[in-house]
Amino acid sequence: MNSEHFTLRQLNMMVRDAIEMQMPDEYWVEAELSECRERGGHCYMELIEKDEQTNTPVARASAKCWRQTWQVLQPHFERVTGQTLHTGLKVLMRVYAQYHEAYGFSWIVTDIDPTYTIGDMERKRQEIIRQLKEEGVFDMQRELRIPLFAQRIAVISAAGAAGYGDFCRQLEENEYGFKFEVTLFPAIMQGEQVEKSIIAALNDIYSHSAESTQQRAFDCVVIIRGGGATADLSGFDTLALAENVAQFPLPIITGIGHDRDESILDMVSNTRVKTPTAAAALLIDNLRQVLERLNNAQQRISMVGHIIIDARHRIEMLQQRLSVAMERIMTNQKHRLSQIELLLQGYDPQLLLRRGYSITMHNGRAVRDPQQLKAGDEIETRVEKGTIRSVVKSE
């Protein structure tokens, strides 16, 4: 047995000295976060590198960012990227090696480059967008229309969120007195559980709609987030959530409450607004437009009614005038007929006969000239009291 031996502490201190001597500098390293948590103001991370082909981990290490440094790096990173450091995020960090005889090896973080993470995030976003378009679902929500009378609203939000309260209050206090029926489906709206939680809420809404005895339980879905930090929006940029939203059978309005570029959730939704109150304003304005259209239609119907009444009055007036005109015409015609009748009476042969005149007829025709007759012709002479038949003896 070798008489020379070391205590564990001595051996670890030798490792520490060797590392400090051989790796005295700081290094930029790119890695993926497999774990990230804060404790006591410090940030503790687990770094991982995966094989690009198999996605199998090929390297692991622990990293720490001490409180004094973390208080500077964290807000800067979130302000630039709109994200918090979270599992699955790729980062570029400046680190130096540290080995502690009691706690082992760790990389100590002194800086984080947010532009590297932005590039990786955008690459992932573009890949998800490309896949959604290839699947033919990217624009499916925009083919839906928010119903004219959208008043039954399913809301996905954190139950105690200030944004949800603002949304409900604005609907209730709208100046037109419109009534809305809001049903909350609680969900986690920040952190790693966002995707899973919102999908579960969507499934719950779909189940309620399927079980409803009405034609549909809800007119639309509103996904809102407000009243919290504007960072950590990565949960809204996932493929699974985008696929669920894009293919949902009801129009979805998003009011996630951030000013940076649209999230993928925003892109695939039917309508995107910035805040929960803007989502409420959209629904109120939708009903306002319907009311305006109904009022305009009512005005047009009223105008048509007045036109019909005026036309009916004109017809009645024309009927009265026509009646008077017809009566006048009939009177005039009767008068003319009376005159003609009197005139014709003056030419009535019977009147002439009564006055002593006679009419001689030959072969049914009146004889006007004796030259028309010859000896032997039979003639009829009509007088007031009868007819005399005679024969012409000489011409």
Short mmCIF file of C-alpha atoms in Angstrom, two decimals:
data_model
loop_
_atom_site.label_atom_id
_atom_site.label_comp_id
_atom_site.label_asym_id
_atom_site.label_seq_id
_atom_site.Cartn_x
_atom_site.Cartn_y
_atom_site.Cartn_z
CA MET A 1 0.00 0.00 0.00
CA ASN A 2 1.30 3.41 -1.01
CA SER A 3 2.07 5.38 2.16
CA GLU A 4 1.52 8.73 0.32
CA HIS A 5 -2.14 9.66 0.25
CA PHE A 6 -4.34 12.80 0.25
CA THR A 7 -7.49 13.83 1.90
CA LEU A 8 -10.39 14.53 -0.44
CA ARG A 9 -10.14 18.20 0.35
CA GLN A 10 -6.45 18.25 -0.49
CA LEU A 11 -7.07 16.51 -3.79
CA ASN A 12 -9.91 18.85 -4.70
CA MET A 13 -7.75 21.85 -3.85
CA MET A 14 -5.10 20.50 -6.23
CA VAL A 15 -7.76 20.30 -8.95
CA ARG A 16 -8.80 23.85 -8.12
CA ASP A 17 -5.22 25.11 -8.39
CA ALA A 18 -4.69 23.27 -11.66
CA ILE A 19 -7.82 24.74 -13.20
CA GLU A 20 -7.02 28.25 -12.02
CA MET A 21 -3.51 27.97 -13.45
CA GLN A 22 -4.48 26.36 -16.76
CA MET A 23 -7.71 28.33 -17.39
CA PRO A 24 -7.21 31.81 -15.95
CA ASP A 25 -9.18 33.61 -18.67
CA GLU A 26 -12.86 34.20 -19.42
CA TYR A 27 -14.47 32.43 -22.39
CA TRP A 28 -17.57 32.94 -24.54
CA VAL A 29 -19.57 29.72 -24.63
CA GLU A 30 -22.81 28.87 -26.43
CA ALA A 31 -25.15 26.40 -24.79
CA GLU A 32 -28.77 25.54 -24.12
CA LEU A 33 -30.38 26.01 -20.73
CA SER A 34 -31.73 22.74 -19.37
CA GLU A 35 -32.54 24.39 -16.02
CA CYS A 36 -32.61 27.93 -14.69
CA ARG A 37 -33.67 29.09 -11.23
CA GLU A 38 -33.13 31.99 -8.85
CA ARG A 39 -32.30 31.59 -5.21
CA GLY A 40 -31.14 34.21 -2.77
CA GLY A 41 -30.71 36.73 -5.59
CA HIS A 42 -28.30 34.42 -7.44
CA CYS A 43 -29.11 32.56 -10.67
CA TYR A 44 -28.26 28.85 -10.92
CA MET A 45 -28.22 27.25 -14.37
CA GLU A 46 -27.64 23.87 -15.91
CA LEU A 47 -26.07 24.03 -19.37
CA ILE A 48 -26.37 21.39 -22.05
CA GLU A 49 -25.17 20.79 -25.58
CA LYS A 50 -27.04 18.42 -27.90
CA ASP A 51 -26.01 16.58 -31.01
CA GLU A 52 -27.60 18.38 -33.96
CA GLN A 53 -28.56 15.15 -35.68
CA THR A 54 -29.81 13.01 -32.81
CA ASN A 55 -30.66 15.73 -30.27
CA THR A 56 -28.79 13.62 -27.70
CA PRO A 57 -26.91 15.50 -24.93
CA VAL A 58 -23.16 15.41 -25.53
CA ALA A 59 -22.04 17.81 -22.78
CA ARG A 60 -23.38 19.13 -19.46
CA ALA A 61 -22.18 21.67 -16.91
CA SER A 62 -23.40 23.84 -14.06
CA ALA A 63 -23.22 27.62 -14.17
CA LYS A 64 -23.83 30.36 -11.64
CA CYS A 65 -24.40 34.08 -11.88
CA TRP A 66 -23.80 35.85 -8.59
CA ARG A 67 -26.27 38.37 -7.27
CA GLN A 68 -24.29 41.51 -8.05
CA THR A 69 -23.80 40.50 -11.70
CA TRP A 70 -27.28 38.99 -12.10
CA GLN A 71 -28.97 42.22 -11.00
CA VAL A 72 -27.39 43.91 -14.02
CA LEU A 73 -27.60 41.13 -16.62
CA GLN A 74 -31.18 40.00 -15.99
CA PRO A 75 -33.07 43.26 -16.73
CA HIS A 76 -30.86 43.99 -19.72
CA PHE A 77 -31.44 40.55 -21.20
CA GLU A 78 -35.21 40.73 -20.69
CA ARG A 79 -35.44 44.26 -22.05
CA VAL A 80 -33.59 43.35 -25.26
CA THR A 81 -35.09 39.91 -25.90
CA GLY A 82 -38.52 40.24 -24.31
CA GLN A 83 -37.78 36.92 -22.62
CA THR A 84 -36.62 35.64 -19.29
CA LEU A 85 -33.94 33.00 -19.12
CA HIS A 86 -35.80 29.70 -19.21
CA THR A 87 -35.40 26.07 -20.06
CA GLY A 88 -34.80 25.39 -23.75
CA LEU A 89 -33.34 28.83 -24.47
CA LYS A 90 -30.01 29.03 -26.29
CA VAL A 91 -27.56 31.53 -24.84
CA LEU A 92 -24.10 32.93 -25.43
CA MET A 93 -22.36 33.57 -22.08
CA ARG A 94 -18.97 34.81 -20.96
CA VAL A 95 -17.73 32.56 -18.18
CA TYR A 96 -14.70 31.62 -16.20
CA ALA A 97 -13.96 28.28 -14.60
CA GLN A 98 -14.25 27.81 -10.85
CA TYR A 99 -13.66 24.71 -8.81
CA HIS A 100 -14.58 24.71 -5.15
CA GLU A 101 -13.26 21.92 -2.98
CA ALA A 102 -16.65 21.59 -1.23
CA TYR A 103 -19.08 22.29 -4.08
CA GLY A 104 -17.28 21.03 -7.15
CA PHE A 105 -16.89 22.56 -10.61
CA SER A 106 -19.00 25.37 -12.05
CA TRP A 107 -18.82 28.03 -14.70
CA ILE A 108 -19.23 31.53 -13.29
CA VAL A 109 -21.23 33.82 -15.62
CA THR A 110 -20.01 37.40 -16.06
CA ASP A 111 -21.94 38.43 -19.18
CA ILE A 112 -24.74 37.27 -21.48
CA ASP A 113 -25.12 38.36 -25.11
CA PRO A 114 -28.87 38.86 -25.75
CA THR A 115 -28.40 39.33 -29.51
CA TYR A 116 -27.32 35.70 -29.85
CA THR A 117 -30.52 34.55 -28.13
CA ILE A 118 -32.64 36.84 -30.30
CA GLY A 119 -31.14 35.26 -33.40
CA ASP A 120 -31.83 31.76 -32.17
CA MET A 121 -35.35 32.68 -31.09
CA GLU A 122 -36.09 34.21 -34.47
CA ARG A 123 -34.73 31.14 -36.23
CA LYS A 124 -37.06 28.94 -34.21
CA ARG A 125 -39.98 31.30 -34.83
CA GLN A 126 -39.41 31.26 -38.57
CA GLU A 127 -39.15 27.48 -38.56
CA ILE A 128 -42.48 27.20 -36.71
CA ILE A 129 -44.12 29.69 -39.08
CA ARG A 130 -42.80 27.76 -42.09
CA GLN A 131 -44.16 24.50 -40.70
CA LEU A 132 -47.58 26.04 -39.97
CA LYS A 133 -47.81 27.33 -43.54
CA GLU A 134 -46.77 23.97 -44.94
CA GLU A 135 -49.53 22.33 -42.88
CA GLY A 136 -52.00 24.83 -44.34
CA VAL A 137 -53.21 26.06 -40.94
CA PHE A 138 -51.44 29.42 -40.62
CA ASP A 139 -54.39 31.47 -41.98
CA MET A 140 -57.28 29.23 -40.90
CA GLN A 141 -58.43 31.51 -38.06
CA ARG A 142 -58.72 34.50 -40.37
CA GLU A 143 -61.25 32.59 -42.45
CA LEU A 144 -63.63 32.80 -39.47
CA ARG A 145 -65.74 35.85 -38.70
CA ILE A 146 -66.56 37.26 -35.28
CA PRO A 147 -70.38 36.91 -35.06
CA LEU A 148 -72.48 40.06 -35.32
CA PHE A 149 -73.97 39.51 -31.86
CA ALA A 150 -70.81 38.26 -30.11
CA GLN A 151 -71.85 38.41 -26.44
CA ARG A 152 -71.00 34.96 -25.06
CA ILE A 153 -67.26 35.19 -24.48
CA ALA A 154 -64.90 32.42 -23.35
CA VAL A 155 -61.82 33.98 -21.74
CA ILE A 156 -58.47 32.27 -21.18
CA SER A 157 -56.49 34.16 -18.53
CA ALA A 158 -54.92 33.85 -15.13
CA ALA A 159 -57.82 34.04 -12.68
CA GLY A 160 -56.41 36.83 -10.53
CA ALA A 161 -54.73 38.80 -13.29
CA ALA A 162 -55.31 42.54 -13.33
CA GLY A 163 -55.77 42.35 -17.09
CA TYR A 164 -58.72 40.00 -16.70
CA GLY A 165 -60.31 42.35 -14.20
CA ASP A 166 -59.80 45.30 -16.56
CA PHE A 167 -61.33 43.30 -19.41
CA CYS A 168 -64.47 42.40 -17.44
CA ARG A 169 -64.86 45.90 -16.02
CA GLN A 170 -64.68 47.53 -19.44
CA LEU A 171 -67.32 45.17 -20.83
CA GLU A 172 -69.64 45.76 -17.87
CA GLU A 173 -69.30 49.54 -17.94
CA ASN A 174 -69.64 50.07 -21.69
CA GLU A 175 -71.49 53.28 -22.55
CA TYR A 176 -74.08 51.54 -24.73
CA GLY A 177 -75.40 49.23 -22.04
CA PHE A 178 -74.55 46.09 -24.02
CA LYS A 179 -74.72 42.86 -22.02
CA PHE A 180 -71.93 40.27 -22.23
CA GLU A 181 -71.74 36.80 -20.75
CA VAL A 182 -68.11 36.07 -19.80
CA THR A 183 -66.86 32.62 -18.77
CA LEU A 184 -63.31 32.30 -17.45
CA PHE A 185 -61.15 29.28 -18.24
CA PRO A 186 -58.11 29.77 -15.96
CA ALA A 187 -54.65 29.18 -17.38
CA ILE A 188 -51.01 29.84 -16.54
CA MET A 189 -49.92 32.81 -18.62
CA GLN A 190 -46.22 32.99 -17.80
CA GLY A 191 -43.42 30.48 -17.59
CA GLU A 192 -42.87 27.00 -18.92
CA GLN A 193 -46.47 25.83 -18.36
CA VAL A 194 -48.06 28.38 -20.72
CA GLU A 195 -48.35 26.07 -23.72
CA LYS A 196 -49.78 23.11 -21.83
CA SER A 197 -52.14 25.26 -19.76
CA ILE A 198 -53.66 27.22 -22.66
CA ILE A 199 -54.14 24.07 -24.75
CA ALA A 200 -55.96 22.48 -21.82
CA ALA A 201 -58.21 25.55 -21.55
CA LEU A 202 -58.99 25.41 -25.28
CA ASN A 203 -59.92 21.74 -24.95
CA ASP A 204 -62.20 22.63 -22.04
CA ILE A 205 -63.91 25.34 -24.09
CA TYR A 206 -64.40 22.91 -26.97
CA SER A 207 -65.91 20.34 -24.59
CA HIS A 208 -68.37 22.93 -23.22
CA SER A 209 -69.38 23.84 -26.78
CA ALA A 210 -69.89 20.18 -27.72
CA GLU A 211 -72.04 19.55 -24.64
CA SER A 212 -74.14 22.70 -25.05
CA THR A 213 -77.80 22.25 -25.97
CA GLN A 214 -77.63 25.61 -27.75
CA GLN A 215 -76.28 25.94 -31.26
CA ARG A 216 -73.00 26.99 -29.67
CA ALA A 217 -71.99 27.79 -26.13
CA PHE A 218 -69.66 30.67 -27.04
CA ASP A 219 -69.36 33.21 -29.84
CA CYS A 220 -65.61 33.67 -29.60
CA VAL A 221 -62.54 33.09 -27.41
CA VAL A 222 -60.35 35.81 -25.90
CA ILE A 223 -56.82 35.01 -24.70
CA ILE A 224 -55.56 37.84 -22.49
CA ARG A 225 -52.55 38.46 -20.31
CA GLY A 226 -51.87 41.66 -18.44
CA GLY A 227 -50.78 43.18 -15.18
CA GLY A 228 -47.50 41.27 -15.00
CA ALA A 229 -44.03 41.44 -16.45
CA THR A 230 -43.79 41.91 -20.19
CA ALA A 231 -40.94 39.45 -20.44
CA ASP A 232 -41.08 35.67 -20.72
CA LEU A 233 -43.39 35.38 -23.70
CA SER A 234 -41.73 32.28 -25.08
CA GLY A 235 -44.74 30.16 -24.14
CA PHE A 236 -46.73 31.93 -26.86
CA ASP A 237 -44.19 31.00 -29.55
CA THR A 238 -44.62 27.23 -29.62
CA LEU A 239 -45.71 24.97 -32.46
CA ALA A 240 -48.21 22.94 -30.45
CA LEU A 241 -50.04 26.01 -29.14
CA ALA A 242 -50.08 27.64 -32.58
CA GLU A 243 -51.55 24.50 -34.17
CA ASN A 244 -54.30 24.31 -31.55
CA VAL A 245 -55.23 27.98 -31.90
CA ALA A 246 -55.05 27.99 -35.71
CA GLN A 247 -57.44 25.05 -36.02
CA PHE A 248 -59.86 26.06 -33.26
CA PRO A 249 -63.46 26.29 -34.59
CA LEU A 250 -64.27 29.63 -32.88
CA PRO A 251 -62.60 32.97 -33.70
CA ILE A 252 -59.83 33.76 -31.20
CA ILE A 253 -58.87 37.28 -30.11
CA THR A 254 -55.48 37.76 -28.43
CA GLY A 255 -54.62 40.60 -26.07
CA ILE A 256 -51.39 39.41 -24.51
CA GLY A 257 -50.16 42.84 -23.48
CA HIS A 258 -46.78 43.42 -25.05
CA ASP A 259 -45.35 45.91 -27.52
CA ARG A 260 -42.65 43.86 -29.20
CA ASP A 261 -43.14 42.01 -32.49
CA GLU A 262 -46.13 39.72 -32.70
CA SER A 263 -45.90 36.35 -31.05
CA ILE A 264 -46.75 33.32 -33.16
CA LEU A 265 -49.96 33.03 -31.13
CA ASP A 266 -50.87 36.55 -32.31
CA MET A 267 -50.04 35.65 -35.91
CA VAL A 268 -52.36 32.63 -36.11
CA SER A 269 -55.25 34.14 -34.14
CA ASN A 270 -58.27 35.69 -35.80
CA THR A 271 -57.64 39.18 -34.38
CA ARG A 272 -54.71 40.55 -32.41
CA VAL A 273 -54.89 43.56 -30.09
CA LYS A 274 -52.26 44.76 -27.64
CA THR A 275 -54.04 44.69 -24.30
CA PRO A 276 -57.00 43.10 -22.51
CA THR A 277 -58.85 46.42 -22.49
CA ALA A 278 -58.31 46.69 -26.24
CA ALA A 279 -59.89 43.24 -26.61
CA ALA A 280 -62.92 44.45 -24.63
CA ALA A 281 -63.10 47.59 -26.76
CA LEU A 282 -63.07 45.44 -29.90
CA LEU A 283 -66.06 43.40 -28.71
CA ILE A 284 -67.96 46.53 -27.67
CA ASP A 285 -67.24 48.17 -31.02
CA ASN A 286 -68.41 45.04 -32.82
CA LEU A 287 -71.83 45.36 -31.15
CA ARG A 288 -71.83 49.12 -31.70
CA GLN A 289 -71.43 48.57 -35.42
CA VAL A 290 -74.28 46.06 -35.38
CA LEU A 291 -76.48 48.56 -33.51
CA GLU A 292 -75.55 51.23 -36.02
CA ARG A 293 -76.45 48.95 -38.91
CA LEU A 294 -79.79 48.11 -37.28
CA ASN A 295 -80.53 51.80 -36.69
CA ASN A 296 -79.65 52.62 -40.30
CA ALA A 297 -81.84 49.77 -41.49
CA GLN A 298 -84.66 51.03 -39.28
CA GLN A 299 -84.25 54.51 -40.71
CA ARG A 300 -84.30 53.15 -44.25
CA ILE A 301 -87.41 51.10 -43.45
CA SER A 302 -89.02 54.19 -41.93
CA MET A 303 -88.14 56.21 -45.05
CA VAL A 304 -89.58 53.50 -47.28
CA GLY A 305 -92.67 53.52 -45.09
CA HIS A 306 -93.07 57.25 -45.55
CA ILE A 307 -92.60 56.83 -49.29
CA ILE A 308 -95.27 54.13 -49.34
CA ILE A 309 -97.63 56.30 -47.29
CA ASP A 310 -97.02 59.26 -49.63
CA ALA A 311 -97.53 57.05 -52.67
CA ARG A 312 -100.73 55.65 -51.20
CA HIS A 313 -101.96 59.19 -50.50
CA ARG A 314 -101.15 60.20 -54.08
CA ILE A 315 -102.99 57.15 -55.37
CA GLU A 316 -106.00 58.03 -53.24
CA MET A 317 -105.88 61.60 -54.57
CA LEU A 318 -105.60 60.33 -58.13
CA GLN A 319 -108.48 57.94 -57.50
CA GLN A 320 -110.61 60.83 -56.25
CA ARG A 321 -109.65 62.98 -59.23
CA LEU A 322 -110.26 60.08 -61.58
CA SER A 323 -113.66 59.47 -60.03
CA VAL A 324 -114.61 63.14 -60.45
CA ALA A 325 -113.26 63.16 -64.01
CA MET A 326 -115.09 59.97 -64.89
CA GLU A 327 -118.30 61.32 -63.41
CA ARG A 328 -117.90 64.53 -65.43
CA ILE A 329 -117.20 62.58 -68.58
CA MET A 330 -120.17 60.32 -68.00
CA THR A 331 -122.42 63.36 -67.43
CA ASN A 332 -121.18 65.02 -70.62
CA GLN A 333 -121.63 61.82 -72.60
CA LYS A 334 -125.14 61.35 -71.22
CA HIS A 335 -125.95 64.92 -72.23
CA ARG A 336 -124.60 64.32 -75.73
CA LEU A 337 -126.55 61.10 -76.00
CA SER A 338 -129.70 62.96 -74.99
CA GLN A 339 -129.07 65.56 -77.68
CA ILE A 340 -128.41 62.89 -80.26
CA GLU A 341 -131.51 61.06 -79.15
CA LEU A 342 -133.56 64.22 -79.60
CA LEU A 343 -131.96 64.79 -82.97
CA LEU A 344 -132.69 61.26 -84.06
CA GLN A 345 -136.23 61.57 -82.87
CA GLY A 346 -136.60 64.46 -85.31
CA TYR A 347 -135.76 62.06 -88.12
CA ASP A 348 -138.06 59.26 -86.96
CA PRO A 349 -140.29 58.32 -89.98
CA GLN A 350 -143.10 57.49 -87.61
CA LEU A 351 -143.27 61.13 -86.54
CA LEU A 352 -143.52 62.21 -90.19
CA LEU A 353 -146.35 59.79 -90.79
CA ARG A 354 -148.19 61.21 -87.78
CA ARG A 355 -147.95 64.62 -89.35
CA GLY A 356 -149.80 63.42 -92.48
CA TYR A 357 -146.87 62.50 -94.62
CA SER A 358 -146.61 59.09 -96.39
CA ILE A 359 -143.76 56.94 -97.65
CA THR A 360 -143.94 54.95 -100.89
CA MET A 361 -141.83 51.81 -100.96
CA HIS A 362 -140.88 49.60 -103.95
CA ASN A 363 -139.04 46.40 -103.29
CA GLY A 364 -138.30 47.56 -99.75
CA ARG A 365 -136.80 50.88 -100.83
CA ALA A 366 -138.26 54.35 -100.60
CA VAL A 367 -139.36 55.77 -103.95
CA ARG A 368 -137.84 59.20 -104.38
CA ASP A 369 -138.39 59.63 -108.13
CA PRO A 370 -141.43 58.48 -110.17
CA GLN A 371 -139.04 57.63 -112.95
CA GLN A 372 -137.88 54.71 -110.82
CA LEU A 373 -141.29 53.01 -111.48
CA LYS A 374 -142.88 51.51 -114.58
CA ALA A 375 -146.35 50.24 -115.43
CA GLY A 376 -147.22 47.07 -113.55
CA ASP A 377 -144.88 47.69 -110.54
CA GLU A 378 -146.35 46.99 -107.14
CA ILE A 379 -145.81 49.68 -104.57
CA GLU A 380 -146.57 50.15 -100.88
CA THR A 381 -147.64 53.40 -99.42
CA ARG A 382 -147.18 53.74 -95.65
CA VAL A 383 -149.39 56.15 -93.78
CA GLU A 384 -149.98 56.73 -90.08
CA LYS A 385 -152.71 54.14 -89.78
CA GLY A 386 -151.35 51.38 -92.06
CA THR A 387 -150.09 50.40 -95.54
CA ILE A 388 -151.74 50.84 -98.98
CA ARG A 389 -150.69 48.45 -101.75
CA SER A 390 -151.23 49.51 -105.36
CA VAL A 391 -150.10 48.83 -108.96
CA VAL A 392 -148.66 51.46 -111.31
CA LYS A 393 -150.87 51.71 -114.41
CA SER A 394 -148.88 54.08 -116.51
CA GLU A 395 -145.44 55.63 -116.49
#
